[in-house]
mmCIF file of C-alpha atoms in Angstrom:
data_model
loop_
_atom_site.group_PDB
_atom_site.id
_atom_site.type_symbol
_atom_site.label_atom_id
_atom_site.label_comp_id
_atom_site.label_asym_id
_atom_site.label_seq_id
_atom_site.Cartn_x
_atom_site.Cartn_y
_atom_site.Cartn_z
ATOM 1 C CA UNK C 874 45.275 -114.206 3.949
ATOM 2 C CA UNK C 875 45.730 -117.192 1.958
ATOM 3 C CA UNK C 876 45.186 -115.249 -1.336
ATOM 4 C CA UNK C 877 48.082 -112.741 -0.368
ATOM 5 C CA UNK C 878 50.329 -115.674 0.215
ATOM 6 C CA UNK C 879 49.259 -117.413 -2.979
ATOM 7 C CA UNK C 880 49.530 -114.010 -4.998
ATOM 8 C CA UNK C 881 52.841 -113.557 -3.594
ATOM 9 C CA UNK C 882 53.885 -117.043 -4.176
ATOM 10 C CA UNK C 883 53.060 -116.605 -8.093
ATOM 11 C CA UNK C 884 55.008 -113.353 -8.222
ATOM 12 C CA UNK C 885 58.155 -115.379 -6.911
ATOM 13 C CA UNK C 886 57.389 -118.215 -9.422
ATOM 14 C CA UNK C 887 57.474 -118.292 -13.220
ATOM 15 C CA UNK C 888 56.194 -120.824 -15.348
ATOM 16 C CA UNK C 889 58.608 -122.672 -17.695
ATOM 17 C CA UNK C 890 56.605 -123.795 -20.774
ATOM 18 C CA UNK C 891 59.275 -126.186 -22.124
ATOM 19 C CA UNK C 892 59.853 -128.152 -18.905
ATOM 20 C CA UNK C 893 56.384 -127.737 -17.762
ATOM 21 C CA UNK C 894 57.463 -126.639 -14.332
ATOM 22 C CA UNK C 895 57.509 -123.448 -12.263
ATOM 23 C CA UNK C 896 60.631 -121.807 -11.807
ATOM 24 C CA UNK C 897 61.393 -119.636 -8.348
ATOM 25 C CA UNK C 898 63.910 -117.283 -9.693
ATOM 26 C CA UNK C 899 63.365 -114.515 -7.376
ATOM 27 C CA UNK C 900 63.193 -116.685 -4.022
ATOM 28 C CA UNK C 901 66.358 -118.532 -5.032
ATOM 29 C CA UNK C 902 68.123 -115.417 -6.206
ATOM 30 C CA UNK C 903 67.300 -113.492 -2.949
ATOM 31 C CA UNK C 904 68.166 -116.647 -0.828
ATOM 32 C CA UNK C 905 71.585 -116.703 -2.811
ATOM 33 C CA UNK C 906 72.317 -112.993 -2.360
ATOM 34 C CA UNK C 907 71.446 -113.161 1.328
ATOM 35 C CA UNK C 908 73.912 -116.167 1.839
ATOM 36 C CA UNK C 909 76.458 -114.197 -0.430
ATOM 37 C CA UNK C 910 76.025 -110.830 1.888
ATOM 38 C CA UNK C 911 75.989 -112.815 5.050
ATOM 39 C CA UNK C 912 79.296 -114.673 4.068
ATOM 40 C CA UNK C 913 80.941 -111.346 2.857
ATOM 41 C CA UNK C 914 80.013 -109.809 6.449
ATOM 42 C CA UNK C 915 81.405 -112.793 8.221
ATOM 43 C CA UNK C 916 84.668 -112.542 6.201
ATOM 44 C CA UNK C 917 84.882 -108.821 6.748
ATOM 45 C CA UNK C 918 84.333 -109.250 10.451
ATOM 46 C CA UNK C 919 87.141 -112.059 10.510
ATOM 47 C CA UNK C 920 89.346 -109.623 8.209
ATOM 48 C CA UNK C 921 88.671 -106.714 10.704
ATOM 49 C CA UNK C 922 89.619 -108.978 13.758
ATOM 50 C CA UNK C 923 92.781 -110.253 11.976
ATOM 51 C CA UNK C 924 93.858 -106.769 11.007
ATOM 52 C CA UNK C 925 93.109 -105.432 14.701
ATOM 53 C CA UNK C 926 95.197 -108.163 16.064
ATOM 54 C CA UNK C 927 98.032 -107.397 13.571
ATOM 55 C CA UNK C 928 97.995 -103.759 14.037
ATOM 56 C CA UNK C 929 96.795 -103.670 17.646
ATOM 57 C CA UNK C 930 100.138 -104.232 19.001
ATOM 58 C CA UNK C 931 101.651 -101.625 16.722
ATOM 59 C CA UNK C 932 99.049 -99.112 17.644
ATOM 60 C CA UNK C 933 99.456 -99.924 21.296
ATOM 61 C CA UNK C 934 103.305 -99.532 21.152
ATOM 62 C CA UNK C 935 102.789 -96.125 19.226
ATOM 63 C CA UNK C 936 100.224 -94.900 22.081
ATOM 64 C CA UNK C 937 102.965 -95.918 24.673
ATOM 65 C CA UNK C 938 105.582 -93.990 22.978
ATOM 66 C CA UNK C 939 103.379 -91.133 22.851
ATOM 67 C CA UNK C 940 102.490 -91.217 26.535
ATOM 68 C CA UNK C 941 106.262 -91.697 27.265
ATOM 69 C CA UNK C 942 106.887 -88.459 25.269
ATOM 70 C CA UNK C 943 104.176 -86.609 26.953
ATOM 71 C CA UNK C 944 105.081 -87.866 30.505
ATOM 72 C CA UNK C 945 108.552 -86.713 29.717
ATOM 73 C CA UNK C 946 107.493 -83.147 28.574
ATOM 74 C CA UNK C 947 105.171 -83.035 31.481
ATOM 75 C CA UNK C 948 107.904 -83.948 34.124
ATOM 76 C CA UNK C 949 110.253 -81.384 32.564
ATOM 77 C CA UNK C 950 107.869 -78.701 32.605
ATOM 78 C CA UNK C 951 106.827 -79.584 36.275
ATOM 79 C CA UNK C 952 110.468 -79.416 37.113
ATOM 80 C CA UNK C 953 110.905 -76.271 35.474
ATOM 81 C CA UNK C 954 107.905 -74.749 37.318
ATOM 82 C CA UNK C 955 109.053 -76.138 40.739
ATOM 83 C CA UNK C 956 112.541 -74.467 40.074
ATOM 84 C CA UNK C 957 110.977 -71.240 39.415
ATOM 85 C CA UNK C 958 108.511 -71.345 42.361
ATOM 86 C CA UNK C 959 111.411 -72.289 44.617
ATOM 87 C CA UNK C 960 113.564 -69.633 43.234
ATOM 88 C CA UNK C 961 111.066 -66.910 43.857
ATOM 89 C CA UNK C 962 110.181 -68.328 47.108
ATOM 90 C CA UNK C 963 113.931 -68.292 48.094
ATOM 91 C CA UNK C 964 114.251 -64.672 46.921
ATOM 92 C CA UNK C 965 111.089 -63.711 48.857
ATOM 93 C CA UNK C 966 112.325 -65.435 52.177
ATOM 94 C CA UNK C 967 115.711 -63.616 51.734
ATOM 95 C CA UNK C 968 114.208 -60.200 51.204
ATOM 96 C CA UNK C 969 111.926 -60.736 54.212
ATOM 97 C CA UNK C 970 114.735 -61.909 56.223
ATOM 98 C CA UNK C 971 116.872 -58.895 55.398
ATOM 99 C CA UNK C 972 113.864 -56.508 56.005
ATOM 100 C CA UNK C 973 113.349 -58.071 59.578
ATOM 101 C CA UNK C 974 117.200 -57.976 60.342
ATOM 102 C CA UNK C 975 117.151 -54.177 59.256
ATOM 103 C CA UNK C 976 114.122 -53.547 61.335
ATOM 104 C CA UNK C 977 115.315 -55.366 64.442
ATOM 105 C CA UNK C 978 118.938 -53.751 64.125
ATOM 106 C CA UNK C 979 117.317 -50.330 63.837
ATOM 107 C CA UNK C 980 115.066 -50.957 66.936
ATOM 108 C CA UNK C 981 117.985 -52.493 68.967
ATOM 109 C CA UNK C 982 120.258 -49.613 68.036
ATOM 110 C CA UNK C 983 117.460 -47.071 68.889
ATOM 111 C CA UNK C 984 116.715 -48.667 72.040
ATOM 112 C CA UNK C 985 120.615 -48.990 73.188
ATOM 113 C CA UNK C 986 121.177 -45.280 72.285
ATOM 114 C CA UNK C 987 118.208 -44.306 74.421
ATOM 115 C CA UNK C 988 119.511 -45.976 77.584
ATOM 116 C CA UNK C 989 122.972 -44.736 76.871
ATOM 117 C CA UNK C 990 124.817 -48.000 75.581
ATOM 118 C CA UNK C 991 127.267 -48.311 72.963
ATOM 119 C CA UNK C 992 126.400 -50.360 69.895
ATOM 120 C CA UNK C 993 128.766 -52.639 67.657
ATOM 121 C CA UNK C 994 128.319 -49.817 64.980
ATOM 122 C CA UNK C 995 129.266 -47.118 67.446
ATOM 123 C CA UNK C 996 132.532 -49.047 68.140
ATOM 124 C CA UNK C 997 133.410 -49.800 64.497
ATOM 125 C CA UNK C 998 132.840 -45.916 63.797
ATOM 126 C CA UNK C 999 135.381 -45.089 66.690
ATOM 127 C CA UNK C 1000 137.637 -47.639 65.439
ATOM 128 C CA UNK C 1001 137.884 -46.144 62.040
ATOM 129 C CA UNK C 1002 138.068 -42.639 63.412
ATOM 130 C CA UNK C 1003 141.103 -43.866 65.556
ATOM 131 C CA UNK C 1004 142.834 -45.687 62.411
ATOM 132 C CA UNK C 1005 142.440 -42.369 60.524
ATOM 133 C CA UNK C 1006 144.146 -40.471 63.432
ATOM 134 C CA UNK C 1007 146.720 -42.772 63.756
ATOM 135 C CA UNK C 1008 147.670 -42.579 60.203
ATOM 136 C CA UNK C 1009 147.678 -38.732 60.385
ATOM 137 C CA UNK C 1010 149.839 -38.821 63.253
ATOM 138 C CA UNK C 1011 152.272 -41.186 61.359
ATOM 139 C CA UNK C 1012 152.442 -38.602 58.735
ATOM 140 C CA UNK C 1013 152.790 -35.709 61.077
ATOM 141 C CA UNK C 1014 155.656 -37.715 62.887
ATOM 142 C CA UNK C 1015 157.478 -38.383 59.435
ATOM 143 C CA UNK C 1016 157.098 -34.528 58.442
ATOM 144 C CA UNK C 1017 158.712 -33.660 61.803
ATOM 145 C CA UNK C 1018 161.547 -35.835 61.400
ATOM 146 C CA UNK C 1019 162.078 -34.540 57.807
ATOM 147 C CA UNK C 1020 161.946 -30.931 59.228
ATOM 148 C CA UNK C 1021 164.337 -31.634 61.955
ATOM 149 C CA UNK C 1022 166.846 -33.287 59.697
ATOM 150 C CA UNK C 1023 166.728 -30.092 57.439
ATOM 151 C CA UNK C 1024 167.223 -27.654 60.344
ATOM 152 C CA UNK C 1025 170.275 -29.757 61.538
ATOM 153 C CA UNK C 1026 171.725 -29.580 58.425
ATOM 154 C CA UNK C 1027 171.656 -25.712 58.374
#
């Protein structure tokens, strides 16, 4: 174990003949590189934090704006869908109501006719016949007056 460490130590050291000293280039260089990279990483982290702090509010505001637009579109779409469903429901209810009224009217009319009672439709029909008859009688009376007037002149 000691031999490995000492051989490694010799790899990292270089003997300077002029000064009579052993140089430790490799160890010193790698320590300086490590410090340099560590400092760069630290500075990059500080820069990232600063940029995130500066741009974070811009990004947040941008996300809020996008969220508002999406909410607006969603509300608009929901309102349109609710309106369409409401309209279709109203149409369906009106159609069903009309069908039920016609069915009830038919059954009531049929039942009243079976027992011999007059319905409102029967009275309306009779009323229109009487009005037609009245108009025809009025026409005949005018024609009769005209004929009498012609006969009296002769």
